[in-house]
Amino acid sequence: MTKKSFSRRGFMGSAAMGAAGVSFGSSSSAAAATAFDPVPLERPTSIWDLPTPALLVDEVALEHNLDKMTRFYRSKPAELRPHGKTHKCPIIANKQLERGAIGICSAKVSEAEVMVDAGIESVLITSPVVTPDKIARVVALAKRSLEVAVVVDQAHNVRDYGDAAGAAGVTLKLVVGLDMFGRTGIAMGQPAIDLVATIDKTPHVTFAGLQAYAGHLQHINGWETRNQQSVEAMTRAVETKAAIEKAGFPVPVLTGGGTGTYNMDSEVEGITDVQVGSYLFMDVNYRNIGGKTSAVYDDFRPSLLVLTTAISQPRAGRVTVDAGYKAVAADHEPPALYDIDGVSYGWGGDEHGILQFRNPSRRIEVGDKVLLIASHCDPTVNLYDHFHPYRDEKVTELWPIAARGRSQ
Amino acid sequence: MTKKSFSRRGFMGSAAMGAAGVSFGSSSSAAAATAFDPVPLERPTSIWDLPTPALLVDEVALEHNLDKMTRFYRSKPAELRPHGKTHKCPIIANKQLERGAIGICSAKVSEAEVMVDAGIESVLITSPVVTPDKIARVVALAKRSLEVAVVVDQAHNVRDYGDAAGAAGVTLKLVVGLDMFGRTGIAMGQPAIDLVATIDKTPHVTFAGLQAYAGHLQHINGWETRNQQSVEAMTRAVETKAAIEKAGFPVPVLTGGGTGTYNMDSEVEGITDVQVGSYLFMDVNYRNIGGKTSAVYDDFRPSLLVLTTAISQPRAGRVTVDAGYKAVAADHEPPALYDIDGVSYGWGGDEHGILQFRNPSRRIEVGDKVLLIASHCDPTVNLYDHFHPYRDEKVTELWPIAARGRSQ
């Protein structure tokens, strides 16, 4: 099997500042300049002196995770195409690219714009884009980088892209999304073949490959069950790939997979690259699903932490902290204490959490700061403007979360 | 009963741009300028042409809600001190102040800084602030506006404020928070009296009143149950107020209450002002609790809507939209369709939602845009940089959510 990507990685660390995406109507008045580069602090600051809630990244754990995934895939036929929706941060995207990732995924057009603005060339937009304004934005990105690609799952959408790309004088790469769990994608088998044929005969677009993202499998509890279902699902995608090739259309890319199935996707022949994201940070949700040899999924270390302060203790046996729904994502489990046992976090509303003591391994008093492992990493990152990366408990710079809020 | 407030409202609409709060270490490099004023669009834009997901505000419904609450309290002894954590927007705060609100509440110091930067003078910080850096920030705000006040619930905290205010040469207003539901606050009765006495004898701080926020009661289902428990809880707070006065300390303010109990708090003699917030926007959570005479709590109209686009239809009977956890708060119920019956929204992950059709009152096809009533208004607002206010389906300006992300 040959390794395929849309491109080598783009030029790095350039474009310190740039226009922050396309707005509507009066775009210039609505758009704000976005910073991509690290923001140095005047002096190193202890994490314990940060105003809370603050979003921290343990750089040692982050690099462990980056390196471990890189090493794991070095001996595998597939490549890494990490998902930028997790970090929304060109600085971290470049850490992935430096280690050999073949490109970055973006969930939305506005997120992809930030990555391209920051100088990243190979960006795959992983969700369909269907309105004329956004199709024009995708085409505008393709004019800036030939290595931009977008997922499609409808013939009408292919024709719209062809028209827009033709008008703009560019050729756009389209990746056919397969329906893996009823969220997006076209049915596998003949419908997928037909859509590839439509792309093939449509001017100004090219068929760049298939996407088979099995989002429903990433959080299945128990490695064995997850493995069985994942291999089954991805094998069906590989069969569709073969059927498309048999119909006369080469399939250079079959992209999919995620953190929950990274060591299953790696074993399925035919998958060309995996869209891992959460492995960078890990979170409570992922830790709970179980690993290959452990009850806690600890293949990667928790590196994304929320620092919070105990601000009140109205009753015994508990203390109230200053991080609630606006500081930690609340879609699934609550966050967990990072380095204190015998204490659980309970939701306390928009601005508060309640730490309930059972048998705490450390006293927590009003004024104390504690570290939480993020509940769900992606939407937690999206609540903050900056990461506070730290080593030896010291922060020396901030990393702008440049695509924070870019959900369009 | 005399009406009491910390101040008349501040000067309005001033301070178009200002420093965005205090940062740490190298504050100047980390802080960004914040815009407060409306951002005009070059031309009016139909809401149906906005890139999605977009946060919309129906201005007619918003004004209805503002005016209805204003009228309701005009004949009541209590005043309105609306909570700014709901909107995080000085433009909307000024709409409340223009209608006679006596001040604005802020949940956090950084949020209060935005309001003071925008020219609002009377700001009550409703949650304890305990670390030295933030105590300094509160004192700095008090130097800028004598009508800034902050809630305390610990004697140690009172002494810290006294020291900081003394060093800064300012006198700071402290409001004693009462423990209503175990989140923050001091126990009612003697402990509260003792804390007031501590304030009274501490230099550079003054006792400005009591806060009795019954957050646990706001979402109780059924008006009668809610009313009974609310009156009971607030009556206990009024008794503590009387006991403090009997001990020799005048209590100019007893602030509390919220949208779920606005027409209960109004009937309790002794409450001086209510901290209503969600009445502006309403949301699915509040609509579900039931009103005095209706199953749906419809005293106020839904004005906060999320516009989303149908982007894929992999299977019959449903369609996938581009708004997920990053576009609508996911702490409680999902959002609901605004003007289409027979369709429900189900979570589809960080970036997606699934609209499930039962018997839709309108067809929804890929490419169509639909309006969602926000699930939970406060944390949904916190996901966006701007409101898109509209009348007759046209947007002419954006309102910056200037305190978005200010959870510190």
XYZ file of C-alpha atoms in Angstrom, chain B:
408
model
C -40.031 50.294 52.869
C -37.525 52.572 51.209
C -35.928 51.659 47.930
C -32.200 51.270 48.231
C -29.448 50.751 45.740
C -25.740 51.223 45.677
C -26.195 54.044 43.165
C -28.145 55.472 40.331
C -27.032 53.892 37.137
C -23.730 54.912 35.621
C -23.015 56.988 32.568
C -24.148 55.138 29.523
C -22.762 54.142 26.185
C -19.427 55.708 26.859
C -16.044 54.037 26.596
C -16.324 52.604 23.128
C -13.053 50.773 23.569
C -11.076 50.021 26.667
C -8.496 47.727 28.147
C -10.055 44.332 28.597
C -9.496 43.567 32.203
C -6.435 42.848 34.208
C -4.252 40.014 33.182
C -1.372 38.448 35.060
C 2.353 38.857 34.652
C 2.702 40.587 31.336
C -0.828 41.938 31.364
C -0.433 44.240 28.415
C 0.696 41.509 26.063
C -2.088 39.154 27.044
C -4.991 41.581 27.168
C -6.900 42.471 24.038
C -8.928 45.595 23.426
C -12.625 44.930 23.832
C -15.346 46.541 21.762
C -18.564 47.452 23.574
C -20.522 49.410 20.994
C -22.723 48.015 18.231
C -20.777 47.087 15.092
C -22.733 48.387 12.101
C -23.004 46.216 9.005
C -22.431 47.763 5.606
C -25.945 46.798 4.604
C -28.931 45.143 6.269
C -28.612 41.373 6.034
C -31.416 38.832 6.154
C -31.077 36.431 9.051
C -31.399 33.638 6.468
C -28.168 34.798 4.837
C -26.057 34.570 7.996
C -23.276 31.991 8.214
C -24.315 29.363 10.733
C -24.316 28.592 13.571
C -25.176 32.174 14.505
C -26.579 33.598 17.734
C -29.640 35.726 17.068
C -31.666 38.028 19.263
C -35.253 38.830 18.298
C -35.264 42.503 19.283
C -39.051 42.736 19.480
C -39.193 39.794 21.888
C -36.233 41.164 23.859
C -37.921 44.547 24.258
C -41.179 42.855 25.196
C -39.345 41.008 27.959
C -37.473 44.089 29.153
C -40.651 46.177 29.212
C -42.806 43.508 30.832
C -40.394 43.017 33.721
C -40.005 46.789 34.101
C -43.786 47.309 34.206
C -44.254 44.454 36.636
C -41.787 45.893 39.136
C -42.959 49.489 38.708
C -45.791 48.871 41.165
C -43.727 46.741 43.545
C -41.582 47.924 46.431
C -38.517 46.074 45.097
C -36.270 47.248 42.305
C -34.477 45.405 39.493
C -30.756 44.624 39.641
C -30.471 42.307 36.599
C -27.712 39.763 36.319
C -25.190 40.517 33.605
C -23.865 36.959 33.548
C -26.793 36.108 31.278
C -25.965 38.539 28.474
C -22.317 39.593 29.147
C -23.095 42.588 26.956
C -22.933 46.243 28.029
C -25.372 47.199 25.257
C -28.046 45.034 26.859
C -27.030 46.113 30.373
C -27.685 49.674 29.297
C -31.127 48.723 27.984
C -31.884 47.436 31.497
C -30.474 50.546 33.159
C -32.323 52.884 30.777
C -35.522 51.225 31.952
C -34.729 51.961 35.574
C -32.672 49.042 36.827
C -30.642 50.233 39.813
C -27.475 48.358 38.872
C -26.061 45.285 37.226
C -24.832 42.040 38.759
C -21.668 40.305 37.571
C -20.719 36.745 38.433
C -16.967 37.257 38.290
C -14.380 40.030 38.633
C -13.362 39.902 34.970
C -17.000 40.234 33.947
C -17.436 43.226 36.263
C -14.322 44.818 34.759
C -15.943 44.739 31.332
C -19.076 46.418 32.684
C -17.085 49.141 34.457
C -14.881 49.583 31.373
C -18.088 50.149 29.421
C -19.112 52.923 31.778
C -21.524 51.130 34.081
C -20.982 52.317 37.660
C -23.211 50.193 39.879
C -21.945 46.628 39.659
C -22.448 43.934 42.302
C -20.079 40.960 42.086
C -22.326 38.165 43.308
C -19.810 35.463 44.177
C -16.966 35.473 46.725
C -13.514 36.492 45.498
C -10.749 35.183 47.728
C -7.304 35.291 46.113
C -4.992 38.301 46.581
C -4.713 39.072 42.840
C -8.462 39.243 42.399
C -9.054 41.105 45.655
C -6.687 43.717 44.242
C -8.747 43.792 41.047
C -11.983 44.314 43.008
C -10.376 47.157 44.947
C -9.132 48.657 41.677
C -12.701 48.607 40.389
C -13.907 50.302 43.557
C -11.375 53.067 42.916
C -12.961 53.601 39.518
C -16.547 53.475 40.768
C -17.708 53.918 44.346
C -20.817 51.927 43.445
C -18.975 48.646 42.946
C -19.805 46.086 45.642
C -18.801 42.478 46.210
C -20.349 39.559 48.043
C -18.478 38.055 51.014
C -19.241 35.077 53.204
C -16.098 34.678 55.364
C -14.562 36.847 58.066
C -11.052 36.271 56.749
C -12.118 37.601 53.377
C -13.520 40.764 55.027
C -10.156 41.448 56.646
C -8.331 40.856 53.350
C -10.600 43.380 51.641
C -10.081 45.852 54.473
C -6.310 45.595 54.139
C -6.374 45.918 50.340
C -8.855 48.792 50.345
C -6.862 50.596 53.014
C -3.659 50.242 51.028
C -5.443 51.599 47.967
C -7.062 54.471 49.866
C -10.613 53.479 49.034
C -13.659 52.253 50.927
C -15.218 49.093 49.547
C -18.876 48.065 49.797
C -19.397 44.487 50.994
C -22.614 42.531 50.686
C -22.999 39.512 52.949
C -24.052 36.425 51.015
C -26.442 34.125 52.855
C -26.278 30.353 52.439
C -29.489 29.476 50.631
C -28.610 26.109 49.074
C -25.095 25.144 50.078
C -23.224 26.732 47.175
C -21.919 29.961 48.678
C -22.918 32.139 51.610
C -22.815 32.181 55.385
C -25.399 30.478 57.585
C -28.416 32.620 58.390
C -29.017 33.861 61.896
C -26.124 34.452 64.309
C -23.241 33.605 61.915
C -24.546 36.216 59.488
C -24.905 38.773 62.302
C -21.333 38.075 63.387
C -20.025 38.583 59.864
C -21.842 41.910 59.596
C -20.280 42.900 62.926
C -16.849 41.969 61.548
C -17.444 44.212 58.546
C -18.683 46.972 60.808
C -15.488 47.006 62.819
C -13.124 46.542 59.861
C -11.670 49.764 58.465
C -12.030 50.609 54.765
C -15.046 48.376 54.162
C -18.738 49.113 54.693
C -21.687 46.818 55.082
C -23.877 47.404 52.029
C -26.521 44.739 52.512
C -27.429 41.071 52.129
C -27.647 38.713 49.188
C -30.065 35.796 49.330
C -29.888 34.091 45.951
C -32.037 30.973 45.922
C -30.566 29.401 42.805
C -31.929 25.980 43.686
C -35.508 27.233 43.455
C -35.418 28.933 40.064
C -36.048 25.791 38.044
C -38.474 23.903 40.303
C -41.257 22.501 38.165
C -44.712 23.900 38.853
C -45.525 27.405 39.979
C -47.276 26.480 43.239
C -44.421 24.329 44.549
C -41.900 26.906 43.449
C -43.863 29.693 45.116
C -44.249 27.869 48.398
C -40.560 27.002 48.671
C -39.433 30.390 47.456
C -41.536 32.391 49.881
C -40.373 30.106 52.680
C -36.697 30.540 51.794
C -36.886 34.281 51.227
C -38.876 34.777 54.419
C -35.993 33.209 56.340
C -33.637 35.681 54.655
C -35.924 38.558 55.650
C -35.879 37.275 59.232
C -32.080 37.318 59.200
C -32.222 40.849 57.856
C -34.468 41.825 60.782
C -32.137 40.125 63.253
C -29.154 42.031 61.851
C -31.054 45.290 62.103
C -32.076 44.415 65.640
C -28.379 43.905 66.420
C -27.805 47.489 65.415
C -26.730 47.270 61.793
C -28.989 48.877 59.186
C -29.467 46.634 56.135
C -30.000 48.898 53.139
C -30.188 46.080 50.580
C -31.578 42.539 50.482
C -30.909 41.355 46.960
C -31.832 37.981 45.489
C -34.335 36.197 43.335
C -34.368 35.344 39.678
C -36.494 34.768 36.609
C -38.156 31.625 37.953
C -39.397 33.424 41.056
C -39.760 37.032 39.832
C -43.464 37.159 40.660
C -42.904 35.497 44.049
C -39.922 37.576 45.198
C -41.968 40.658 44.370
C -44.480 39.745 47.074
C -42.027 39.189 49.926
C -41.731 42.345 51.992
C -38.131 43.106 52.785
C -36.562 42.125 49.475
C -35.166 45.340 48.019
C -34.140 44.163 44.557
C -34.163 41.104 42.327
C -31.366 39.688 40.187
C -33.399 38.536 37.205
C -31.360 37.483 34.178
C -32.869 34.825 31.920
C -36.175 36.735 31.460
C -34.398 38.617 28.665
C -33.935 35.556 26.515
C -35.803 32.675 28.101
C -34.653 29.198 27.118
C -35.810 25.609 26.929
C -34.879 24.983 30.566
C -37.076 27.812 31.819
C -39.958 27.149 29.438
C -40.227 23.659 30.900
C -40.775 24.728 34.534
C -44.327 25.957 34.074
C -45.916 29.359 34.731
C -48.596 30.588 37.110
C -51.390 29.843 34.673
C -49.767 27.750 31.964
C -47.850 24.494 31.529
C -45.162 26.309 29.529
C -43.472 29.141 31.395
C -44.312 31.785 28.823
C -44.397 34.967 30.910
C -41.492 36.056 28.714
C -40.843 35.269 25.070
C -37.918 33.288 23.675
C -35.654 35.914 22.116
C -32.325 34.049 22.004
C -32.154 31.816 18.947
C -29.442 29.811 17.285
C -29.609 29.698 13.498
C -28.361 26.403 12.116
C -28.152 24.805 8.670
C -29.189 21.306 7.600
C -25.981 19.957 6.060
C -26.593 16.253 5.497
C -29.346 13.662 5.373
C -27.726 10.257 5.433
C -30.927 8.511 6.483
C -34.657 9.098 6.080
C -36.696 10.776 8.809
C -33.920 12.999 10.079
C -31.442 15.618 9.014
C -28.100 16.712 10.455
C -27.501 20.370 11.349
C -24.268 22.247 11.976
C -24.859 23.178 15.643
C -23.571 20.880 18.400
C -21.989 21.258 21.835
C -19.872 24.184 20.623
C -22.947 26.124 19.471
C -25.600 25.396 22.127
C -24.994 24.779 25.829
C -25.279 21.074 26.657
C -25.618 21.119 30.453
C -29.324 20.287 30.520
C -32.047 19.802 27.903
C -31.163 20.149 24.216
C -32.432 23.148 22.265
C -35.894 23.089 20.685
C -37.162 24.082 17.258
C -38.449 27.670 17.370
C -41.207 27.651 14.782
C -41.471 24.098 13.500
C -43.598 21.475 15.227
C -43.097 17.718 15.030
C -39.303 17.909 14.964
C -36.922 17.396 17.877
C -33.242 18.227 18.218
C -30.904 15.520 19.478
C -27.222 15.987 20.280
C -24.894 14.945 17.485
C -21.567 15.740 19.120
C -19.304 18.774 19.234
C -20.290 20.159 15.856
C -23.619 18.558 14.940
C -27.204 18.089 15.946
C -29.730 15.601 14.599
C -33.236 16.840 13.810
C -35.576 13.897 14.165
C -38.841 14.181 12.246
C -42.074 12.925 13.742
C -44.694 14.846 11.837
C -42.959 18.041 10.764
C -45.097 21.135 10.233
C -42.554 22.216 7.610
C -40.197 20.289 5.369
C -36.519 20.653 6.251
C -34.084 19.772 3.487
C -30.327 19.927 3.175
C -29.354 23.566 2.746
C -32.316 24.882 4.747
C -31.720 26.979 7.836
C -33.782 26.587 10.982
C -34.043 28.491 14.256
C -33.463 26.831 17.617
C -34.548 28.154 20.996
C -31.396 28.136 23.118
C -31.161 25.205 25.497
C -29.697 27.173 28.439
C -29.226 30.833 27.699
C -26.245 31.898 29.853
C -23.680 29.301 28.750
C -24.964 29.455 25.159
C -24.287 33.209 25.031
C -20.795 32.488 26.373
C -20.004 30.481 23.209
C -20.315 33.453 20.850
C -18.504 36.718 20.188
C -21.561 38.617 18.937
C -25.309 38.743 19.115
C -27.066 39.248 15.793
C -30.064 41.410 16.803
C -32.840 41.429 14.207
C -36.172 43.031 13.364
C -38.332 41.925 10.461
C -35.730 39.219 9.795
C -33.048 41.841 9.100
C -29.753 42.348 10.945
C -28.160 45.804 10.707
C -25.524 45.592 13.428
C -23.750 43.183 15.752
C -23.662 43.489 19.535
C -20.320 42.396 20.970
C -20.603 39.913 23.824
C -17.823 41.851 25.473
C -17.549 39.653 28.562
C -17.657 36.360 26.664
C -15.165 33.999 28.270
C -14.635 36.308 31.250
C -15.070 33.571 33.834
C -12.183 34.718 36.017
